[in-house]
Structure formats: structure tokens, C-alpha cells
GROMACS .gro file of C-alpha atoms in nm:
model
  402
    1UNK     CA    1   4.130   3.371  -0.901
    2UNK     CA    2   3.856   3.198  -0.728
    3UNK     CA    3   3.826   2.825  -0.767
    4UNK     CA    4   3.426   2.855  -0.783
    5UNK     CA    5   3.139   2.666  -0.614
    6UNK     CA    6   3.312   2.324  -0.736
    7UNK     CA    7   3.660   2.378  -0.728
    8UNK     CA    8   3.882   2.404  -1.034
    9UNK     CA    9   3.823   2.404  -1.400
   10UNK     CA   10   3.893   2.019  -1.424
   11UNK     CA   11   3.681   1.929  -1.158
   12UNK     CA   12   3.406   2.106  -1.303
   13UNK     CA   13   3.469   1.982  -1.641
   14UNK     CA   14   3.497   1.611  -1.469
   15UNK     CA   15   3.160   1.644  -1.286
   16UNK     CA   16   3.029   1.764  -1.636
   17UNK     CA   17   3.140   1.479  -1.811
   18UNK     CA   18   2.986   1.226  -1.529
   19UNK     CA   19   2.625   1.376  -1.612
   20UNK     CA   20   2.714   1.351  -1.958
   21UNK     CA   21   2.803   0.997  -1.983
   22UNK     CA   22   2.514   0.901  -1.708
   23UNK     CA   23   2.229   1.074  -1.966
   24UNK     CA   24   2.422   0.903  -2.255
   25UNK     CA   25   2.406   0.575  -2.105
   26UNK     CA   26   2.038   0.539  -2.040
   27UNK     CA   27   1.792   0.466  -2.351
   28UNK     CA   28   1.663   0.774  -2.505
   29UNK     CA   29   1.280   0.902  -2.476
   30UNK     CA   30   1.183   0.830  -2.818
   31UNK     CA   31   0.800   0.759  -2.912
   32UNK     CA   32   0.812   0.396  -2.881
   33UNK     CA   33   0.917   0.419  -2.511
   34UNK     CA   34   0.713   0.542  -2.259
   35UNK     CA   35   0.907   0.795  -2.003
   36UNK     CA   36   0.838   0.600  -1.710
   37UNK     CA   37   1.071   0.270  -1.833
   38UNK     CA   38   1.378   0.495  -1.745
   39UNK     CA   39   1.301   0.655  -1.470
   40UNK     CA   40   1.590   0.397  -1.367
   41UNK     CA   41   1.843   0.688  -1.484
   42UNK     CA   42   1.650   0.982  -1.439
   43UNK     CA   43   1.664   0.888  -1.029
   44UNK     CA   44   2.051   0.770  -1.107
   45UNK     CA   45   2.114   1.137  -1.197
   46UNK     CA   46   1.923   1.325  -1.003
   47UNK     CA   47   2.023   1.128  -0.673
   48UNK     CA   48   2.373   1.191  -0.783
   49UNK     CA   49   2.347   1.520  -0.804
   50UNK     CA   50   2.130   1.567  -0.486
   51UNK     CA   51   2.378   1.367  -0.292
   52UNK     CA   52   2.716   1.501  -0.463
   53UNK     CA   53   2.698   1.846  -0.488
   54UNK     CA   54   2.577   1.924  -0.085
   55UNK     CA   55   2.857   1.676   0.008
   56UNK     CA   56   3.108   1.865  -0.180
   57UNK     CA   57   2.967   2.155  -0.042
   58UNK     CA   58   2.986   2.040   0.356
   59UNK     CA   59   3.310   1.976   0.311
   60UNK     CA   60   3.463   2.349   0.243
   61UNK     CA   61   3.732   2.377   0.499
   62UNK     CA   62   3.674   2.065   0.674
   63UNK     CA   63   3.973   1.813   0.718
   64UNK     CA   64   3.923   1.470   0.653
   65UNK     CA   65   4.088   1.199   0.762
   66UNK     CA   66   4.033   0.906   0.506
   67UNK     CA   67   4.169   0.764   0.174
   68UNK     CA   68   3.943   1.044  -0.023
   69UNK     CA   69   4.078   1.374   0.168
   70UNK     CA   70   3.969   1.652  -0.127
   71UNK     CA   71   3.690   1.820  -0.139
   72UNK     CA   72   3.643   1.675  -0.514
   73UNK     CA   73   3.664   1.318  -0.427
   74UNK     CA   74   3.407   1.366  -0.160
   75UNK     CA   75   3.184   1.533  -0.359
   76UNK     CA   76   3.260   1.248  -0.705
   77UNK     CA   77   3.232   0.934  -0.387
   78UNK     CA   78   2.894   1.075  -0.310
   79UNK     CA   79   2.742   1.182  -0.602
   80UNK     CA   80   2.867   0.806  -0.726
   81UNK     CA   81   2.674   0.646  -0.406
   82UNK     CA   82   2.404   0.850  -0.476
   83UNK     CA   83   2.340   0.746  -0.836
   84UNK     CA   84   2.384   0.390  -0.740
   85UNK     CA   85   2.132   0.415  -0.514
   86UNK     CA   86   1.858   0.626  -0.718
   87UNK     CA   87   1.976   0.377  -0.977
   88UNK     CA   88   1.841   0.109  -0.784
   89UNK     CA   89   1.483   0.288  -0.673
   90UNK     CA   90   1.441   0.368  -1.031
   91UNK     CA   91   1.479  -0.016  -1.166
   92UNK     CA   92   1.222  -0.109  -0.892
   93UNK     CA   93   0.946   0.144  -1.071
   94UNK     CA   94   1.074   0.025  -1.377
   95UNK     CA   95   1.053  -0.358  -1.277
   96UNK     CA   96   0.678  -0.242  -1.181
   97UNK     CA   97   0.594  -0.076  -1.461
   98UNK     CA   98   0.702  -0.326  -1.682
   99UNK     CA   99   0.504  -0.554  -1.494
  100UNK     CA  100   0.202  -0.362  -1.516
  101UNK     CA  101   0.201  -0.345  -1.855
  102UNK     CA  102   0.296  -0.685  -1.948
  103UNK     CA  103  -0.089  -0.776  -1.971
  104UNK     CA  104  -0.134  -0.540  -2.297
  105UNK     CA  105  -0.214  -0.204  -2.472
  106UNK     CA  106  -0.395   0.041  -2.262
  107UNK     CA  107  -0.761   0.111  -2.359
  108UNK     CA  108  -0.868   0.441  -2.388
  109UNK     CA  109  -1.251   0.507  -2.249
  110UNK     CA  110  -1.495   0.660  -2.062
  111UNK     CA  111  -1.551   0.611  -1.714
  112UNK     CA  112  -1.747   0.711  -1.381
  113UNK     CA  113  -1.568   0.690  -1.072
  114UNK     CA  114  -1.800   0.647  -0.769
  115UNK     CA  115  -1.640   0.636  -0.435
  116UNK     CA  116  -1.729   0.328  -0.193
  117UNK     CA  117  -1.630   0.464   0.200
  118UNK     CA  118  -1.479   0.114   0.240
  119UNK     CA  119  -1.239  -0.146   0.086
  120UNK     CA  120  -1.419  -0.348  -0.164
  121UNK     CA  121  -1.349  -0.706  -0.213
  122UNK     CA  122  -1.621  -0.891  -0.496
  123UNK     CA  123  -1.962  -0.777  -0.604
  124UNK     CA  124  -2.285  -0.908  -0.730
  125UNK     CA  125  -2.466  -0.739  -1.011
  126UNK     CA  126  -2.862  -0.706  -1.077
  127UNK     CA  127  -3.032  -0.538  -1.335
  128UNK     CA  128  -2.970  -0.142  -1.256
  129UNK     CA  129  -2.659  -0.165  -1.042
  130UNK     CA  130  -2.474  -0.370  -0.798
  131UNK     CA  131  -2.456  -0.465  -0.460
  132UNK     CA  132  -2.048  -0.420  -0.340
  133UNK     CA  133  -1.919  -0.595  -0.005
  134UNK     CA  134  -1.601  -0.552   0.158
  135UNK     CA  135  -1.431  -0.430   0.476
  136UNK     CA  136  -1.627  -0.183   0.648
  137UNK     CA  137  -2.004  -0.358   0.557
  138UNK     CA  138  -2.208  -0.350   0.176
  139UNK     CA  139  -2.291  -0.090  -0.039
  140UNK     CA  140  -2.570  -0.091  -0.298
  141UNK     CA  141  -2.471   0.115  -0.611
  142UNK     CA  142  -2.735   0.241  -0.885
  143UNK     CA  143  -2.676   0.306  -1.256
  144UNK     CA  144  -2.670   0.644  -1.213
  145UNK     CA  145  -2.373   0.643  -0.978
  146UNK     CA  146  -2.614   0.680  -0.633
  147UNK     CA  147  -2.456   0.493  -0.299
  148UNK     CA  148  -2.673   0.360  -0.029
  149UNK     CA  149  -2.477   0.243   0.271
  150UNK     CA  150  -2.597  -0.129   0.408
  151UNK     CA  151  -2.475  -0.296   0.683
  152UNK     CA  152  -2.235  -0.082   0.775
  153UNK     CA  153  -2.172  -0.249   1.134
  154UNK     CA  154  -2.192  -0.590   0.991
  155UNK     CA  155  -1.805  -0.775   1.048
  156UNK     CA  156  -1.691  -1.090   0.860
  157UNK     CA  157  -1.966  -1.039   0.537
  158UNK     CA  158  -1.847  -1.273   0.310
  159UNK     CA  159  -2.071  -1.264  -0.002
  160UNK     CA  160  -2.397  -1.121  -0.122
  161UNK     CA  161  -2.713  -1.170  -0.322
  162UNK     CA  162  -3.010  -0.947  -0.439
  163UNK     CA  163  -3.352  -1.019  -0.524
  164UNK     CA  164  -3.490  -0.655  -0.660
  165UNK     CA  165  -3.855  -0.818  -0.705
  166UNK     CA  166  -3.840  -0.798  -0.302
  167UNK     CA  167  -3.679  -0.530  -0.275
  168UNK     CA  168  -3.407  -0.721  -0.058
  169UNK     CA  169  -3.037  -0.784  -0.022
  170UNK     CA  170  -2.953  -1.078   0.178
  171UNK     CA  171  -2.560  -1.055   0.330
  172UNK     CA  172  -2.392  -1.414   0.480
  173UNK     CA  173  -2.154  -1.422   0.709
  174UNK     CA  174  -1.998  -1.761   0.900
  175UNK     CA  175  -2.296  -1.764   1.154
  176UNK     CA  176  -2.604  -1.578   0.967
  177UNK     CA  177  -2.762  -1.418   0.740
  178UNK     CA  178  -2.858  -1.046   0.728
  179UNK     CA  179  -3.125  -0.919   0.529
  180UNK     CA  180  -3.143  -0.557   0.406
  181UNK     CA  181  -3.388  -0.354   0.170
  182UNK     CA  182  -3.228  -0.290  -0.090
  183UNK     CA  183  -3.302   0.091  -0.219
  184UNK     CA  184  -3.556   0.166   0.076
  185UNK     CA  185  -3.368   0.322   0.358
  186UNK     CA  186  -3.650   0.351   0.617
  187UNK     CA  187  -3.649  -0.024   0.701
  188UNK     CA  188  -3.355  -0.165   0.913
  189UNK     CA  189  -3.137  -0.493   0.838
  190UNK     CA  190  -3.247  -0.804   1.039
  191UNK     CA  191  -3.101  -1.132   1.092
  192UNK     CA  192  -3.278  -1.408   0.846
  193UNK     CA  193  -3.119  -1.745   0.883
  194UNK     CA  194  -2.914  -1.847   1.204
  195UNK     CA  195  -2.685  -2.105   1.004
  196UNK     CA  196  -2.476  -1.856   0.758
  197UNK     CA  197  -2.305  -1.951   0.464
  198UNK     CA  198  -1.983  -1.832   0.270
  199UNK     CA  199  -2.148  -1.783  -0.074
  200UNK     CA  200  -2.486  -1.648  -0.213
  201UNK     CA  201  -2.672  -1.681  -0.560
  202UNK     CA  202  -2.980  -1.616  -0.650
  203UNK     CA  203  -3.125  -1.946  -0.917
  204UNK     CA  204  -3.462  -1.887  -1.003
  205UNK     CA  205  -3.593  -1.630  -0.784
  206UNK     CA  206  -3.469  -1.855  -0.492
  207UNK     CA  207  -3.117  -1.869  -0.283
  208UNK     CA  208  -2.866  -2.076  -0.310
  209UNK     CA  209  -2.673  -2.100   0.020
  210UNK     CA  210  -2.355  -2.297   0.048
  211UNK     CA  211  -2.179  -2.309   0.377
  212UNK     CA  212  -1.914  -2.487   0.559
  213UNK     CA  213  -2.018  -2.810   0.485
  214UNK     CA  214  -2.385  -2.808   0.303
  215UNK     CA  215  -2.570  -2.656  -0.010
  216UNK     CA  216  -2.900  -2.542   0.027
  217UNK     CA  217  -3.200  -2.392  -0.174
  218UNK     CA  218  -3.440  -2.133   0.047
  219UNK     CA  219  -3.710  -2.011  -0.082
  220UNK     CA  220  -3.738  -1.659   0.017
  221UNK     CA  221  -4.063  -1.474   0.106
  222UNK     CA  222  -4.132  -1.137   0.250
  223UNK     CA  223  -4.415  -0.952   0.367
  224UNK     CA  224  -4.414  -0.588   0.493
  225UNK     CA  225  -4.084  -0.582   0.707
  226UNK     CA  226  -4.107  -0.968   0.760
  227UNK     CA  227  -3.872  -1.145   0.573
  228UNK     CA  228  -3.868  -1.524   0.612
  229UNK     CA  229  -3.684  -1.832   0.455
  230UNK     CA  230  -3.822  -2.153   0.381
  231UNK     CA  231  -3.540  -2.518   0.307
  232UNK     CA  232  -3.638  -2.598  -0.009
  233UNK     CA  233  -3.340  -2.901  -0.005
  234UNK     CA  234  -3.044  -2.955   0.072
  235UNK     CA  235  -2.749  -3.198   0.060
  236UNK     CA  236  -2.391  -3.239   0.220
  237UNK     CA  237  -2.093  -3.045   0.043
  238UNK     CA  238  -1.775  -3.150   0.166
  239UNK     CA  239  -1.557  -2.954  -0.062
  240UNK     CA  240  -1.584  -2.561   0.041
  241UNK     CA  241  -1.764  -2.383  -0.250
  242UNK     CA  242  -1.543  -2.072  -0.334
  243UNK     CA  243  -1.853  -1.946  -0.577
  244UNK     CA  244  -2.184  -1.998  -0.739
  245UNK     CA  245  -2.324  -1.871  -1.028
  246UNK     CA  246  -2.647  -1.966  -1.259
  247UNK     CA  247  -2.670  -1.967  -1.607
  248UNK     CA  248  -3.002  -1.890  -1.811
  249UNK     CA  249  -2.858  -2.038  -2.100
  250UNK     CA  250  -2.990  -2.460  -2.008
  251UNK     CA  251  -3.129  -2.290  -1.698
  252UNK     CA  252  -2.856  -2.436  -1.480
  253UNK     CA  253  -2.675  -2.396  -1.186
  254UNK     CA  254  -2.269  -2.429  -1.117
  255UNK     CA  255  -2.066  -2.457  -0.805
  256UNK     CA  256  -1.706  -2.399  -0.799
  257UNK     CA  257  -1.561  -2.633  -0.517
  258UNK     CA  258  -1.141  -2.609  -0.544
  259UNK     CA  259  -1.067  -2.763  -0.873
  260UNK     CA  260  -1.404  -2.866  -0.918
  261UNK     CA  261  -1.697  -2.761  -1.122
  262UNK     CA  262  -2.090  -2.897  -1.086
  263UNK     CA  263  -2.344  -2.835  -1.290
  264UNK     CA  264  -2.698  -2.832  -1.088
  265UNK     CA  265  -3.083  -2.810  -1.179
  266UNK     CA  266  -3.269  -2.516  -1.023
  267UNK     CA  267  -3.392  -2.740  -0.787
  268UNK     CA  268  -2.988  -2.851  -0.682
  269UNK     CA  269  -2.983  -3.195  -0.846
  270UNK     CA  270  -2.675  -3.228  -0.978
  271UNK     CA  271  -2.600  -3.324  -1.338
  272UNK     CA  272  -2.236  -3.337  -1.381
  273UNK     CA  273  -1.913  -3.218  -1.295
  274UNK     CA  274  -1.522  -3.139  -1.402
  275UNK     CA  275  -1.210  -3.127  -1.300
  276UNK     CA  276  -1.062  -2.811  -1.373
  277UNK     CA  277  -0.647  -2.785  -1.371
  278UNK     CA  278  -0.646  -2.615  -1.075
  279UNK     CA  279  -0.818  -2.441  -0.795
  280UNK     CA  280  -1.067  -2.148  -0.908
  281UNK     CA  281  -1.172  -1.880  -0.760
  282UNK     CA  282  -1.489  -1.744  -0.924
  283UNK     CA  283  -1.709  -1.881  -1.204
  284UNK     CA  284  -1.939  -1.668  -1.448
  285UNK     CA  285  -2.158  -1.785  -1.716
  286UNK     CA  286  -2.248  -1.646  -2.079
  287UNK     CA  287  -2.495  -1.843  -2.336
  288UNK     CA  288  -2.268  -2.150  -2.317
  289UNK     CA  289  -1.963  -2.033  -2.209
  290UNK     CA  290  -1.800  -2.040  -1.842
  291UNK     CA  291  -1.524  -1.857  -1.736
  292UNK     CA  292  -1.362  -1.933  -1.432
  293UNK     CA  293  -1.076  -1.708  -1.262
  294UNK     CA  294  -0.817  -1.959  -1.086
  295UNK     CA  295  -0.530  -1.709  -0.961
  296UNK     CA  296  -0.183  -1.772  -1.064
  297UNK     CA  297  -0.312  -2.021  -1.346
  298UNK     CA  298  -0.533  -1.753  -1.507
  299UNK     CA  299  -0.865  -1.770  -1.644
  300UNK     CA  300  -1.008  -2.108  -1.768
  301UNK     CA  301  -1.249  -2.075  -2.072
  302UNK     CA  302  -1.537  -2.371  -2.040
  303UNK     CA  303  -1.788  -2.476  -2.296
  304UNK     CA  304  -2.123  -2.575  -2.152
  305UNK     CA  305  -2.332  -2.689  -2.433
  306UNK     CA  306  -2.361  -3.012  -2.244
  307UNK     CA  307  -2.413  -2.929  -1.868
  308UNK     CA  308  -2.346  -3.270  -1.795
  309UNK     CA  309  -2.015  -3.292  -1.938
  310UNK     CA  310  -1.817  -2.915  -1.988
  311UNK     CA  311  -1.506  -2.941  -2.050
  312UNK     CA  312  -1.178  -2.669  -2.071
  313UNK     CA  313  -1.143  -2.550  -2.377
  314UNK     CA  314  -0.881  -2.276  -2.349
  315UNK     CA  315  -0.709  -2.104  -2.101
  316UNK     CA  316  -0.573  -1.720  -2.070
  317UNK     CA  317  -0.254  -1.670  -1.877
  318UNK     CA  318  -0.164  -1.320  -1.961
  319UNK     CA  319  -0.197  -1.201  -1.615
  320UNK     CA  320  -0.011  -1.280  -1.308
  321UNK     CA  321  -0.285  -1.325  -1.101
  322UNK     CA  322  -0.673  -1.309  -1.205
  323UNK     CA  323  -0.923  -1.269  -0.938
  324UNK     CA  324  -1.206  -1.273  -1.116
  325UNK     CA  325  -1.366  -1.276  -1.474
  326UNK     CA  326  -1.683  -1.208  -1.678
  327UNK     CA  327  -1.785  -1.243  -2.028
  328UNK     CA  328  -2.020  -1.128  -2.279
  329UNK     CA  329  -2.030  -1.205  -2.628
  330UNK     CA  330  -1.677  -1.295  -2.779
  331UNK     CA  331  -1.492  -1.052  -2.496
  332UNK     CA  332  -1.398  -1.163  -2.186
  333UNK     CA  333  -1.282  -0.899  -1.869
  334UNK     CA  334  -1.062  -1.019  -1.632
  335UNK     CA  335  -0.987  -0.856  -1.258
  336UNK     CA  336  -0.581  -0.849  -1.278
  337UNK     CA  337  -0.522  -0.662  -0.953
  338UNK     CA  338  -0.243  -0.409  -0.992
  339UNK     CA  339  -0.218  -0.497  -1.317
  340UNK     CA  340  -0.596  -0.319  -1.417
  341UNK     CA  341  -0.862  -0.498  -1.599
  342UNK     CA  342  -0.796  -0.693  -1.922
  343UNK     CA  343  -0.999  -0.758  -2.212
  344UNK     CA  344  -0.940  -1.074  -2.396
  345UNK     CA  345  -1.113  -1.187  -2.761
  346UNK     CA  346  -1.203  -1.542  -2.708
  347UNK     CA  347  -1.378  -1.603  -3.016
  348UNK     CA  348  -1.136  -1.815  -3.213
  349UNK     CA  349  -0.914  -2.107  -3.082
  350UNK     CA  350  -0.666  -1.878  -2.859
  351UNK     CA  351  -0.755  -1.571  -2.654
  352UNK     CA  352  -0.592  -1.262  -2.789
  353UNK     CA  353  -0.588  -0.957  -2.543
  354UNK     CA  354  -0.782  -0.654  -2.705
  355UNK     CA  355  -0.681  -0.382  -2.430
  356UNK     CA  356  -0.595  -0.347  -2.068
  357UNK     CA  357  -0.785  -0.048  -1.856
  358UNK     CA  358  -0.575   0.101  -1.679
  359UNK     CA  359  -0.737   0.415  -1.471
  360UNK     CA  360  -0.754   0.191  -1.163
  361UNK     CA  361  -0.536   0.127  -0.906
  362UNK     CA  362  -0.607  -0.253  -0.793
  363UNK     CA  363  -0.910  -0.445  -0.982
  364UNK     CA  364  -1.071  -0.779  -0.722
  365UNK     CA  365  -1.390  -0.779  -1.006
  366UNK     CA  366  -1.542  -0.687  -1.270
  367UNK     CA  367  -1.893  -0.715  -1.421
  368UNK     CA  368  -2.017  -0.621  -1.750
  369UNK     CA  369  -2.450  -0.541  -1.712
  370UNK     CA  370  -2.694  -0.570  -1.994
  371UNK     CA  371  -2.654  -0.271  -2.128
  372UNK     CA  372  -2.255  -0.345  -2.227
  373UNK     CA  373  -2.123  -0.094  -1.941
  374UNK     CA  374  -1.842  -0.257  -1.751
  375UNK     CA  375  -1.830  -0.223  -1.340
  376UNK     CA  376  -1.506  -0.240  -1.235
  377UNK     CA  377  -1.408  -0.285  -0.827
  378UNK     CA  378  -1.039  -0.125  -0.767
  379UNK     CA  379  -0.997  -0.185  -0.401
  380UNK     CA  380  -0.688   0.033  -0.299
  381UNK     CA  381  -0.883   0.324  -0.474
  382UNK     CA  382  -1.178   0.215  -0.276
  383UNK     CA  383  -1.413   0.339  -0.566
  384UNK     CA  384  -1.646   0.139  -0.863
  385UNK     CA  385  -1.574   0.267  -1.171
  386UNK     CA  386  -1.829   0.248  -1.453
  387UNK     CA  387  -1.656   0.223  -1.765
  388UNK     CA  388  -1.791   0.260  -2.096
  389UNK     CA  389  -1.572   0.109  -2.277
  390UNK     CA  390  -1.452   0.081  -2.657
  391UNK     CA  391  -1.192  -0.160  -2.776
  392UNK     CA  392  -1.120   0.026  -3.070
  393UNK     CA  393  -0.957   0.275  -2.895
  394UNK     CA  394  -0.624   0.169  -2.772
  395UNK     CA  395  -0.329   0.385  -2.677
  396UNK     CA  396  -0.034   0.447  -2.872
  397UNK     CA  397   0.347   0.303  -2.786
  398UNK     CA  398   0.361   0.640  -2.578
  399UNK     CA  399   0.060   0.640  -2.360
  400UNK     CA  400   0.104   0.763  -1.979
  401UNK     CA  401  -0.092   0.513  -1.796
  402UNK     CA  402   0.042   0.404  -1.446
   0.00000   0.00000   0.00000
């Protein structure tokens, strides 16, 4: 009688009962787990069997000179190695996965993708879209999900701001700055300022320029094509500013230098300042809240009542690295890289997390407009996505986002 493709009756029935106990082992795929926390043994068995069952095959006839000389050990050593070592591919996506969704529930929502051409990094928002920089030059992006290229051979751009009653977006870069129309694409880019700057905002129809070691306030006019800038003041700035942002609510302006946070008139005299616990990375303003994104610390929470003194009143640390925040009303939305976009209820003493979105791929910032629509920037999917979103709707224990 023929032994079969795996030998004799016991081997079979030992190979059998090595799936059996591997599928046993692992954690079953009830409803309150999601399938992708044990993909761990899934890979453990299927690498097993990948690896064990063509090695026991090789090895018909062949003689081999070792401790394991059968065709059945071969076959049980390598489908063991195997499993160890899908075992150990499968934690990793587990490990990430678990990571991933540390942040929260997944929200469930509706969204527009609109693809970029280029790897965004932050954006600025203006009433009926936003302007998006990155590797590869800027990209202006309407409501309705239109792209207009800008400044596409432009290297090093390092921030933006728009002024839509002149029809202009102004790029900086180290050494200048670039101006562009901003939905007219007859009319060509042209350089603006020789000095450059690292970041841009716009405070009262006016830009706010802050470069390597100086803050200044230009007044910006243009005429026709002619676009010209006029030093309205100006005043050293040792500290480089990571960000700048102005706030309607007191009508002032605040510049994020490292762990520090000044509050400025329009007109850049300053009114007061904090020290935040550590170094942020972007600041937003809404009514008389701040929110500032520091990294590995999280997201600060700021009130502002009194411009001359704000001071930290909470902090959110439910993501492993933010890279940005906004706010509006009680919510606030916080770029978590891989981790998606969180939204956080700040409006008692602790911020609870409402939701995470999770139909992106990498999130560097997010902005919520004035009609509630949130833009978020997912850089490895090199897309905006405009999500409409509803933090009622949150996905069950089972849900099968990445």
C-alpha cells in the first residue's frame, strides 16, 4: 500500500494535530476582536505549511546526512521554522495595528479624496479651500475638489499664505518669496521679497513674515501683474518661529518660538508670552482657545481670554506623535501621522477622544473650514481628503479599518 503524499498514517495524523493545536492556540475571531490582531497565527500557520509541506516534498528519495534523516522530520523541522518565522511577521502587523488603534474608535464618515501630484507636508486654509505645500512645489485646492498646480519648480518652499481679496498666494522659502495668483492661471509666479522667511500668516489683511532671525509685518499691494511689499515693522527674533497664527477672537496675533508662545497686536507689539512644557510645533486659535501640537508631548490646550497672560490648561496625549491640531467649538482634530486623525471633546476638564478617522494613510494636518468640513493632509497617500464628518457614528468592536 502506498504511504501517500506525506508518508504514513501517523505522520499524517501528527502533521494534523500540529495545525490543530497551532489554530487552537491563537485567540478566536469573535466580534469583539478585529481579524487583523491575529494575523500573528494566521502567518504562523500558513508559513508552516508553505514551508513544511514543499520541504517534505523535495526530499522524496534524497539522502540526508544530518541528525533529522526522514523525510517526516524534514518536513515537521521546516514547517516548525516556518511558523516561527510567519509567527514573528504576524506580531509585527499586530504590534502595528495595535498601535494604530491605540488613539480610539474609528469614525465612520463621508469623505472626498482629491489627489495632490506631490508629497504634502502642512497647509493653510482660506475661505473656499486651501493652499497645500510640500515636496514637488504648492497646490491650491477649491471646495469643490478642483487642483491648480503652483510653483511647481519652486525647491525648499517652506510655508504659505493667501490673501483671496488679491487674488494672491505668496510661497517663502530660505532666500525669497514667490508670489502666485491664486485661481488665475494666465499670470506667472514672480519673486516678491529677496529676504525669505520660514513661516507665513496673514493678520489683518497684511503678512506676517518671520525668518531666521527677524519678524516682520509687509503690507502687501498689487496692481495688474505687479505685486509689491511694503515693511510695515519689524523687530529681532532670536528664537526660530516654528508657526504663526492670528486669532479674531481679541484680534491678536501668536508666535510659536520652541517652548514659547507670544501674543502680538496686529501691528506686532507684543503683549505677553508663555512657557509652554515643551517645544511645539504648530499653534491654531478658536474664540479663546489655542491649541498647540508639540510632537511626542501631544497637544497642549491654552486659554486666551487674557492675551497677555494664557496659560495651559490641559493637555491630550493620546497619540504618539501629533503634528498638528485645529479646533472648533468643543472638538478638537489632531494630525496623528500613521495613526489617522483624532477627534478629542475638550469641553470639560479632561479631553475625551470622540473618534479616530481612519481612511488615511499618514495625516501631517488637518483643518476644519467654516462650514464644519474637515481637510485632512495624508502625505504617503499624497491626496487631501475632505471629510464630512459625524461623531455619532463610530464603528463597532469589529470594524476593518487599517
Amino acid at each position: 500500500m502506498s504511504a501517500g503524499p506525506f508518508g504514513s498514517t501517523s505522520v499524517r495524523r501528527l502533521l494534523a494535530l500540529a495545525l490543530a493545536v497551532a489554530i487552537l492556540a491563537g485567540p478566536t475571531t469573535a466580534e469583539a476582536q478585529a481579524l487583523k490582531k491575529n494575523r500573528r497565527w494566521l502567518f504562523a500557520v500558513g508559513a508552516a505549511l508553505a514551508v513544511g509541506v514543499p520541504a517534505y516534498s523535495f526530499n522524496e528519495g534524497n539522502t540526508i546526512n544530518s541528525v533529522c534523516t526522514s523525510r517526516q522530520c524534514v518536513g515537521i523541522v521546516a514547517g516548525i521554522m516556518g511558523g516561527a518565522v510567519g509567527y514573528l511577521i504576524g506580531w509585527e502587523l499586530d504590534s502595528r495595528y495595535s498601535r494604530r488603534m491605540a488613539a480610539g474608535p474609528s469614525l465612520e464618515y463621508e469623505f472626498q479624496n482629491v489627489p495632490l501630484g506631490l508629497v504634502p507636508d502642512r497647509m493653510a486654509g482660506f475661505a473656499g479651500g486651501a493652499a497645500v505645500i510640500g515636496l514637488g512645489g504648492a497646490r491650491v485646492v477649491l471646495r469643490d475638489g478642483t487642483v491648480l498646480s503652483r510653483g511647481s519648480g519652486v525647491r525648499g518652499i517652506e510655508d504659505s499664505a493667501v490673501l483671496p481679496d488679491l487674488d494672491l498666494l505668496v510661497l517663502s522659502t530660505f532666500s525669497n518669496l514667490i508670489g502666485f495668483p491664486l485661481e488665475d492661471d494666465s499670470a506667472q509666479g514672480q519673486v516678491v521679497d529677496e529676504h525669505g522667511g520660514s513661516t507665513l500668516e496673514v493678520i489683518d489683511n497684511h503678512l506676517a513674515v518671520a525668518g531666521a532671525d527677524s519678524l516682520r509685518l509687509l503690507q502687501v499691494q498689487r496692481q495688474d501683474e505687479d505685486i509689491s511689499l511694503a515693511r510695515i515693522s519689524a523687530f529681532e527674533q532670536t528664537d526660530f518661529v516654528t508657526d504663526i497664527t492670528f486669532s479674531d477672537f481679541g484680534r491678536v496675533g501668536w508666535v510659536l518660538a520652541a517652548d514659547r508662545l507670544c501674543s502680538f497686536t496686529p501691528s506686532l507689539e507684543k503683549l505677553g508670552e508663555v512657557a509652554l512644557p515643551a517645544a511645539g510645533r504648530s499653534v491654531r486659535a478658536a474664540g479663546r482657545r489655542l491649541a498647540v501640537a508639540a510632537g511626542t508631548r501631544g497637544v497642549f490646550l491654552l486659554d486666551a481670554t487674557d492675551p497677555r497672560a494664557p496659560r495651559v490648561v490641559s493637555e491630550y496625549t493620546g497619540v504618539r506623535f501629533a503634528y498638528a491640531a485645529d479646533l472648533a467649538g468643543d472638538l478638537l482634530y489632531v494630525a496623528a501621522g500613521p495613526e489617522g486623525m483624532a477627534v478629542v471633546d475638550v469641553s470639560g476638564s479632561e479631553p475625551r477622544v470622540v473618534g479616530v478617522a481612519r481612511e488615511v494613510r499618514f495625516v501631517t494636518d488637518v483643518v476644519v473650514d467654516g462650514s464644519g468640513a474637515v481637510w485632512i493632509l495624508d502625505r504617503d497617500g499624497q491626496r487631501l481628503q475632505i471629510a464630512e464628518l459625524n461623531v455619532e457614528r463610530v464603528a463597532g468592536a469589529t470594524d476593518p479599518a487599517r
